[in-house]
PDB file of C-alpha atoms and ligand atoms in Angstrom:
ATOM      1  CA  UNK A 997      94.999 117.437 104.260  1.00  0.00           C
ATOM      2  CA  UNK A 998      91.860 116.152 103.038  1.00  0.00           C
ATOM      3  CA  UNK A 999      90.553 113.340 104.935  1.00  0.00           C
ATOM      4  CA  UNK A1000      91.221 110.837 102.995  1.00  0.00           C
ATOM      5  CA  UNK A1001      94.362 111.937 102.619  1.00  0.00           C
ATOM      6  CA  UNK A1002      95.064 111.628 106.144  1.00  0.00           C
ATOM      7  CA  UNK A1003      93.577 108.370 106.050  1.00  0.00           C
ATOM      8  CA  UNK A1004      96.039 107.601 102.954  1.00  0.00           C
ATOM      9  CA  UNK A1005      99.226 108.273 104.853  1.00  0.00           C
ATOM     10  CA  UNK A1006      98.173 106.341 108.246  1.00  0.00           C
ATOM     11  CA  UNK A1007      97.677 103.527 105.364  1.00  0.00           C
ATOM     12  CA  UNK A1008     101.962 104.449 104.100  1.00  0.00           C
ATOM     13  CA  UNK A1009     103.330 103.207 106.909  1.00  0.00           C
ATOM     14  CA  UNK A1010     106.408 100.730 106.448  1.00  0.00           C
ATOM     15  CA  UNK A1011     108.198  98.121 108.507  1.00  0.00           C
ATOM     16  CA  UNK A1012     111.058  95.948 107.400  1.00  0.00           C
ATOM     17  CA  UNK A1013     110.173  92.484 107.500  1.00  0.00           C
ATOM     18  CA  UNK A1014     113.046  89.509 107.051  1.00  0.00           C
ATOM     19  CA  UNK A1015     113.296  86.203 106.693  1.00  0.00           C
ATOM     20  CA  UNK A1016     116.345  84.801 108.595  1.00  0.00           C
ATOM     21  CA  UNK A1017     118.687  82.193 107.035  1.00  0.00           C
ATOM     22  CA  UNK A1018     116.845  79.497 109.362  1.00  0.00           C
ATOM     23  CA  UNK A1019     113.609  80.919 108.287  1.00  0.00           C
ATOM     24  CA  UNK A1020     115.098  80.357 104.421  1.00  0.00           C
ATOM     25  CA  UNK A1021     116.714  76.760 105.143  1.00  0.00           C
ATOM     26  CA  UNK A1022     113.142  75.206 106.704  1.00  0.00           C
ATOM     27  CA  UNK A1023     111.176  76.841 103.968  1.00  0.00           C
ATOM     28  CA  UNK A1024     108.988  79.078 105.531  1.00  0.00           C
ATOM     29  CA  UNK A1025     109.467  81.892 103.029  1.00  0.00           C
ATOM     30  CA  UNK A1026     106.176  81.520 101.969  1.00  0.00           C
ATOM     31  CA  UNK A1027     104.582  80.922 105.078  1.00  0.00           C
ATOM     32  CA  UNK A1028     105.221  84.061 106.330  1.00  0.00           C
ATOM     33  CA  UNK A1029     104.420  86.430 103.339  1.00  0.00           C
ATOM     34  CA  UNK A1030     101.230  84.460 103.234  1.00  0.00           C
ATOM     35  CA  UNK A1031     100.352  85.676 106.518  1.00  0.00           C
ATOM     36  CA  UNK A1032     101.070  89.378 105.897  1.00  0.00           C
ATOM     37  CA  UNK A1033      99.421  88.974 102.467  1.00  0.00           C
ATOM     38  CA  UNK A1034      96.398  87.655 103.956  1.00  0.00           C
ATOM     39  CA  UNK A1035      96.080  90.123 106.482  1.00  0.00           C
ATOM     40  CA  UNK A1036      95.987  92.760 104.051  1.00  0.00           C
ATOM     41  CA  UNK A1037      99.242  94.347 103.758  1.00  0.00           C
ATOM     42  CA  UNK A1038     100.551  95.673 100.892  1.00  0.00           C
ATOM     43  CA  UNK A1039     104.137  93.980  99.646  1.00  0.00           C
ATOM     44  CA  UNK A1040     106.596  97.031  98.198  1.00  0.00           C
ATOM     45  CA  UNK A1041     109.669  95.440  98.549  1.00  0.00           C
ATOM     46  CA  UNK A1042     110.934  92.197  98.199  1.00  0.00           C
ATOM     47  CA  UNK A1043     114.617  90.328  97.685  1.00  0.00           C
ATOM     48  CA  UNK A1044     116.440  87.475  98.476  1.00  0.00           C
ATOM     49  CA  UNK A1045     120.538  88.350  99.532  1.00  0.00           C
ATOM     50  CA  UNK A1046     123.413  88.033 101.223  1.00  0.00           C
ATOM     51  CA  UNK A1047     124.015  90.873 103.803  1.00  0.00           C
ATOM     52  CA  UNK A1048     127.975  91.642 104.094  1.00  0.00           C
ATOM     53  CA  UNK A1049     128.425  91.302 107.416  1.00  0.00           C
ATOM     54  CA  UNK A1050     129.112  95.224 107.590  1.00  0.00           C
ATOM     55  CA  UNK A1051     125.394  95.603 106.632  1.00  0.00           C
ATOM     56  CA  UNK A1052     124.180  93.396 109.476  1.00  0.00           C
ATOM     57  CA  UNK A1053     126.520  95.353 111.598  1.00  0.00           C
ATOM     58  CA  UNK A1054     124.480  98.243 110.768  1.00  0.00           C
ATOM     59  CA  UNK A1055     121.362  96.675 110.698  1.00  0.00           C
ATOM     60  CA  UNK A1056     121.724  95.927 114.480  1.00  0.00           C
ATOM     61  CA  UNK A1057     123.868  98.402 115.429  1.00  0.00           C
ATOM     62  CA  UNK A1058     121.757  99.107 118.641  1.00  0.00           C
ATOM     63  CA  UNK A1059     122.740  95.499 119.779  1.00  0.00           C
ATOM     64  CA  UNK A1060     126.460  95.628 119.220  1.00  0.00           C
ATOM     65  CA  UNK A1061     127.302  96.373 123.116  1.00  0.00           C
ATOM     66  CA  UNK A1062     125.651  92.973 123.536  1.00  0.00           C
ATOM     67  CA  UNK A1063     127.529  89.389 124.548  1.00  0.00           C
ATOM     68  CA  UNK A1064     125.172  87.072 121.476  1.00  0.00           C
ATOM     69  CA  UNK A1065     126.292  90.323 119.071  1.00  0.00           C
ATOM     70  CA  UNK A1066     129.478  87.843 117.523  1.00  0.00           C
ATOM     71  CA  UNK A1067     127.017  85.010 117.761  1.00  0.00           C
ATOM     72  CA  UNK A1068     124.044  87.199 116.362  1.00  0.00           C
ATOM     73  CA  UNK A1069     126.167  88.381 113.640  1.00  0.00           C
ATOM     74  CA  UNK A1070     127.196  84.390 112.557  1.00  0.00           C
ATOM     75  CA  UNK A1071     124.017  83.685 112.428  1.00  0.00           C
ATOM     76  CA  UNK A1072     122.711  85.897 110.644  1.00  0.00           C
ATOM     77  CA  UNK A1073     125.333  85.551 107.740  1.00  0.00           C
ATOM     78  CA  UNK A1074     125.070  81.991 107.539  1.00  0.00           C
ATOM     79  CA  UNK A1075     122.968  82.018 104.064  1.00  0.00           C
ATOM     80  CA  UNK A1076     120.838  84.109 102.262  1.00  0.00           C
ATOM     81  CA  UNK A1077     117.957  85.869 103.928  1.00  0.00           C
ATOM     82  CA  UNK A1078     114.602  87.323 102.723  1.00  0.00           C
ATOM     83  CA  UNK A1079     113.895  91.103 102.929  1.00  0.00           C
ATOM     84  CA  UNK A1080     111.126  92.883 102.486  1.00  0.00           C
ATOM     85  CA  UNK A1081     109.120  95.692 103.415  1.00  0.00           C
ATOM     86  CA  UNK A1082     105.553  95.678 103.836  1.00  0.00           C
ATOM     87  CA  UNK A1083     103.162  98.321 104.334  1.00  0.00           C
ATOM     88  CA  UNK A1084      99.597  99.410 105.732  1.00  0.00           C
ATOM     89  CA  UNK A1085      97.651 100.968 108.216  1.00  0.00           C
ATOM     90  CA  UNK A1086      99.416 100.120 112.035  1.00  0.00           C
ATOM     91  CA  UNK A1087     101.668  98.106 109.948  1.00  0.00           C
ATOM     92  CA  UNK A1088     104.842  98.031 112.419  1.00  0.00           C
ATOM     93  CA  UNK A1089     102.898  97.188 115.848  1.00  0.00           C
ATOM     94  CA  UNK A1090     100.490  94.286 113.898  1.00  0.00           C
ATOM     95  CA  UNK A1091     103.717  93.154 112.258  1.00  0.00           C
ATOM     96  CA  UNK A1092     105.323  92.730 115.511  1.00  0.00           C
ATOM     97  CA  UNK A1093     102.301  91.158 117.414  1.00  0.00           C
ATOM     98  CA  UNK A1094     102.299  88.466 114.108  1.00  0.00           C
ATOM     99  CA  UNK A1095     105.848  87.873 114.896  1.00  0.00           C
ATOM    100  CA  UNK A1096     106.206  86.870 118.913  1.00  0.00           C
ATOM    101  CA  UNK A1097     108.512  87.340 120.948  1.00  0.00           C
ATOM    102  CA  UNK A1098     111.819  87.787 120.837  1.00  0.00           C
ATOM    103  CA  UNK A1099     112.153  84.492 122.699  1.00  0.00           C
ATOM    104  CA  UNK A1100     109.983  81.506 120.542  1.00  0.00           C
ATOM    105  CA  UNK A1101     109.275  79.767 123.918  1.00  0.00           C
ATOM    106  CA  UNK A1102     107.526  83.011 125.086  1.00  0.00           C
ATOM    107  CA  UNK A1103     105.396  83.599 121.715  1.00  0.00           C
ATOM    108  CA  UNK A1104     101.891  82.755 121.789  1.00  0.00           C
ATOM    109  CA  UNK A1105     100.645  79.814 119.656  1.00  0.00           C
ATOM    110  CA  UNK A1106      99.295  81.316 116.365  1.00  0.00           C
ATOM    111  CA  UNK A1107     102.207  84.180 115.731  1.00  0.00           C
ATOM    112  CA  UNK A1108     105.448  83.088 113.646  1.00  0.00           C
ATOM    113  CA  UNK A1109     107.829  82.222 115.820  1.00  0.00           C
ATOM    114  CA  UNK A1110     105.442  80.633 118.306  1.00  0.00           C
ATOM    115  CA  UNK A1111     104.273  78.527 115.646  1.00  0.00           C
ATOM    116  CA  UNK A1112     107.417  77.611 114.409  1.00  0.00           C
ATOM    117  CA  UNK A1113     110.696  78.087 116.465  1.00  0.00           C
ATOM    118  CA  UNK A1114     112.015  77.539 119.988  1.00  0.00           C
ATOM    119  CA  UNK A1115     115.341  79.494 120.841  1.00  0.00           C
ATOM    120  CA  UNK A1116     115.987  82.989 120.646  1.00  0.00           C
ATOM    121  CA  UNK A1117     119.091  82.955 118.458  1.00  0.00           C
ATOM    122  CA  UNK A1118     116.992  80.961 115.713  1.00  0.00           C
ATOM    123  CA  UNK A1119     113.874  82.941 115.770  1.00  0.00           C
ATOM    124  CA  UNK A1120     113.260  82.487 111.691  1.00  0.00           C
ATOM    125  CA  UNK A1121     112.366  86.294 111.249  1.00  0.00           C
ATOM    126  CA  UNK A1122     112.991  89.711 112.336  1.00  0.00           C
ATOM    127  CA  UNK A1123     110.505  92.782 112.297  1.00  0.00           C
ATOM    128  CA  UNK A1124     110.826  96.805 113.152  1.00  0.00           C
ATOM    129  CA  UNK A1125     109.994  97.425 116.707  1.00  0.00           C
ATOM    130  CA  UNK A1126     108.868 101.338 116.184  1.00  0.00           C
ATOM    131  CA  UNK A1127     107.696 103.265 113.254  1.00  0.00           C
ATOM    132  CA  UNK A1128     110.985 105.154 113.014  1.00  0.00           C
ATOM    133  CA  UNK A1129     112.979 102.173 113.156  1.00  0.00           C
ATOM    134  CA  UNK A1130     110.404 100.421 110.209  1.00  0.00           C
ATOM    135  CA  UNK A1131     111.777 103.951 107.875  1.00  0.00           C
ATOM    136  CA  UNK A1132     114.981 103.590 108.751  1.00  0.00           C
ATOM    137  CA  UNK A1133     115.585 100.137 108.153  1.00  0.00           C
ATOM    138  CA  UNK A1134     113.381  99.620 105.168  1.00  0.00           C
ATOM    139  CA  UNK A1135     115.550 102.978 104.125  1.00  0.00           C
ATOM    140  CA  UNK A1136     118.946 101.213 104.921  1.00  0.00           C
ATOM    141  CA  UNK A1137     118.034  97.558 103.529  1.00  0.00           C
ATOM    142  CA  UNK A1138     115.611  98.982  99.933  1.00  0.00           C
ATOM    143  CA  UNK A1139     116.932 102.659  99.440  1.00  0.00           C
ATOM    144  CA  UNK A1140     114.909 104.672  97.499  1.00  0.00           C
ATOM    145  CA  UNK A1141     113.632 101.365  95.939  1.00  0.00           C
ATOM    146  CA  UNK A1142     110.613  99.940  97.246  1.00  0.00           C
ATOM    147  CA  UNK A1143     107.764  99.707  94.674  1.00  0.00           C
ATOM    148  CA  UNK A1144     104.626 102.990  95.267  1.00  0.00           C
ATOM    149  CA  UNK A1145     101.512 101.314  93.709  1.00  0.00           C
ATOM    150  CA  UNK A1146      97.594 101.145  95.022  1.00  0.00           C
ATOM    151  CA  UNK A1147      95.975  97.858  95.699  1.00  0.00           C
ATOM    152  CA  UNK A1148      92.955  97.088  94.032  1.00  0.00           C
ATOM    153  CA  UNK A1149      91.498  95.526  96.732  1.00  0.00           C
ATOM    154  CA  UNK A1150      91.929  98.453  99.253  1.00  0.00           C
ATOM    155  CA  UNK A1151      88.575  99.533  99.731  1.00  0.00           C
ATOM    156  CA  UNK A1152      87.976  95.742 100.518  1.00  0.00           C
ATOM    157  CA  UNK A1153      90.569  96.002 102.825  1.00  0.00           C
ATOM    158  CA  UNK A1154      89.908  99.417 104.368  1.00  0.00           C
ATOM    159  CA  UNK A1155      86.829 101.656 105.702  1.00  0.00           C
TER     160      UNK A1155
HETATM  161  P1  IDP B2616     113.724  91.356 118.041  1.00  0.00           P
HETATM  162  O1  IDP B2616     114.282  90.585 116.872  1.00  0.00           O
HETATM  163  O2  IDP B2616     112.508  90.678 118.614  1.00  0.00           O
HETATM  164  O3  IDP B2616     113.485  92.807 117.731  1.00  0.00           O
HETATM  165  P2  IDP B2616     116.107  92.200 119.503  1.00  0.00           P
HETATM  166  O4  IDP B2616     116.202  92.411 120.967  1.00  0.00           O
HETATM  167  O5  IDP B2616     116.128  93.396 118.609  1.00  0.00           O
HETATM  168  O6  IDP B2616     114.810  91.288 119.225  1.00  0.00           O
HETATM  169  O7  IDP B2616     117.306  91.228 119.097  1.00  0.00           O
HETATM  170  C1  IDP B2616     117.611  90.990 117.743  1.00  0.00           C
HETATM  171  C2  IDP B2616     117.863  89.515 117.558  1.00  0.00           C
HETATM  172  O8  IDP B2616     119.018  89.143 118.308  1.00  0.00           O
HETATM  173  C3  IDP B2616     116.766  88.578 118.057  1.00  0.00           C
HETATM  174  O9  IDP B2616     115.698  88.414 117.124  1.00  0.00           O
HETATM  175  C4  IDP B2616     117.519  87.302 118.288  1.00  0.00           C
HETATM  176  O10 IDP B2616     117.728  86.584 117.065  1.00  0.00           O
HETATM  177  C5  IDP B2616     118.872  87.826 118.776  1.00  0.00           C
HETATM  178  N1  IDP B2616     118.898  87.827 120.236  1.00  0.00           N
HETATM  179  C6  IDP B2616     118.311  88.700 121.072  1.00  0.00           C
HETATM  180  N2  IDP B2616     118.559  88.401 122.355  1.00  0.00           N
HETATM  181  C7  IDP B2616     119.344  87.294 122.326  1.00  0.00           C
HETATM  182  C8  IDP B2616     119.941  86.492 123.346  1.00  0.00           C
HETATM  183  O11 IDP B2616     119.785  86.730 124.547  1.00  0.00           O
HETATM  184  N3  IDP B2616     120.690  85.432 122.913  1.00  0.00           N
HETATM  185  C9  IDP B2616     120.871  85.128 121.605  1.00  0.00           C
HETATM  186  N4  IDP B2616     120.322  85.859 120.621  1.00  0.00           N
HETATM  187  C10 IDP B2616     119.566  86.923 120.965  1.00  0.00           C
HETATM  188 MG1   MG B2617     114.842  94.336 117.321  1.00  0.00          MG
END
C-alpha cells in the first residue's frame, strides 16, 4: 500500500443506514440524510422498499431469541422504509454516535433519535453497530449494488 492508499480504504468503510416506517410516516427522510450529507459522508446506496418480512427476519436475526422480536418484526413491516448505505472514514462508530441510543429517552439532545423520538420500539432509524455488521448488512440489504464513485469535494472533506 501506498499511503494514500491506506488512507483511501480507512475512507471505504460502509454502514447500513435505514429509515424506519415511523421515520418515513413523520417525514424525516430528509432530515436524516441531511445530517450524514453534511457531515461529509459519501451516499452509495439509496432505496425506498418494502422488506418481506423474511428479510427483516434476517436483518435482525441476532434479536430473534428476544420477547419485542414479534413486535419488532410488526413494526418494522408496517410501511415502506428507507435504506441506504453510506460511507467514509470511521463511518459505522460516527453513524452510531449521530443516531442515540437504542432507547430515544436515553439519546442525547442533538443525535436523531434524541431529537426526534421517545420509545424504543419507534426509534425512526436503525444503524450498524460494528464494521463487520455495516458489510454484512449493506451486503444483505444492496448486494453487489451500491454505487463506487469519488467525491469532488473529498480533499475538502479530508486531510
Ligand atoms: P439498535 O437499533 O440501537 O442497534 P438493537 O438492540 O439492535 O438496537 O435492537 C434493534 C431494534 O429493536 C431497536 O432499534 C428497537 O427498535 C428494537 N428494540 C430493541 N430493544 C427493544 C425493547 O426492549 N423493546 C422494544 N423494542 C426494542
Ligand atoms: Mg442493532
Amino acid at each position: 500500500f501506498h499511503r494514500s492508499e491506506v488512507k483511501m480504504s480507512g475512507q471505504k468503510e460502509v454502514t447500513f443506514i435505514m429509515v424506519k416506517p415511523d421515520g418515513v410516516q413523520r417525514g424525516l427522510v430528509g432530515e436524516i440524510i441531511k445530517r450524514f450529507e453534511s457531515r461529509g459522508f459519501q451516499l452509495v446506496g439509496c432505496k425506498m422498499m418494502s422488506p418481506s418480512k423474511e428479510h427483516l427476519e434476517k436483518h435482525y436475526a441476532d434479536l430473534k431469541s428476544k420477547s419485542f422480536f414479534p413486535g419488532l418484526i410488526k413494526y418494522m413491516s408496517s410501511g415502506p422504509v428507507v435504506a441506504m448505505a453510506w460511507q467514509g472514514k470511521s463511518v459505522v462508530k460516527t453513524g452510531r454516535a449521530m443516531l442515540g441510543a437504542t432507547n430515544p429517552l436515553e439519546s442525547n439532545p442533538g443525535t436523531i433519535r434524541g431529537d426526534f423520538c421517545i420509545d424504543i420500539g419507534r426509534n425512526i432509524c436503525h444503524g450498524s453497530d460494528s464494521v463487520e455488521s455495516g458489510k454484512h448488512e449493506v451486503e444483505l440489504w444492496f448486494g453487489e449494488k451500491t454505487e463506487d464513485y469519488s467525491l469532488c469535494t473529498e480533499s475538502m472533506i479530508y486531510e
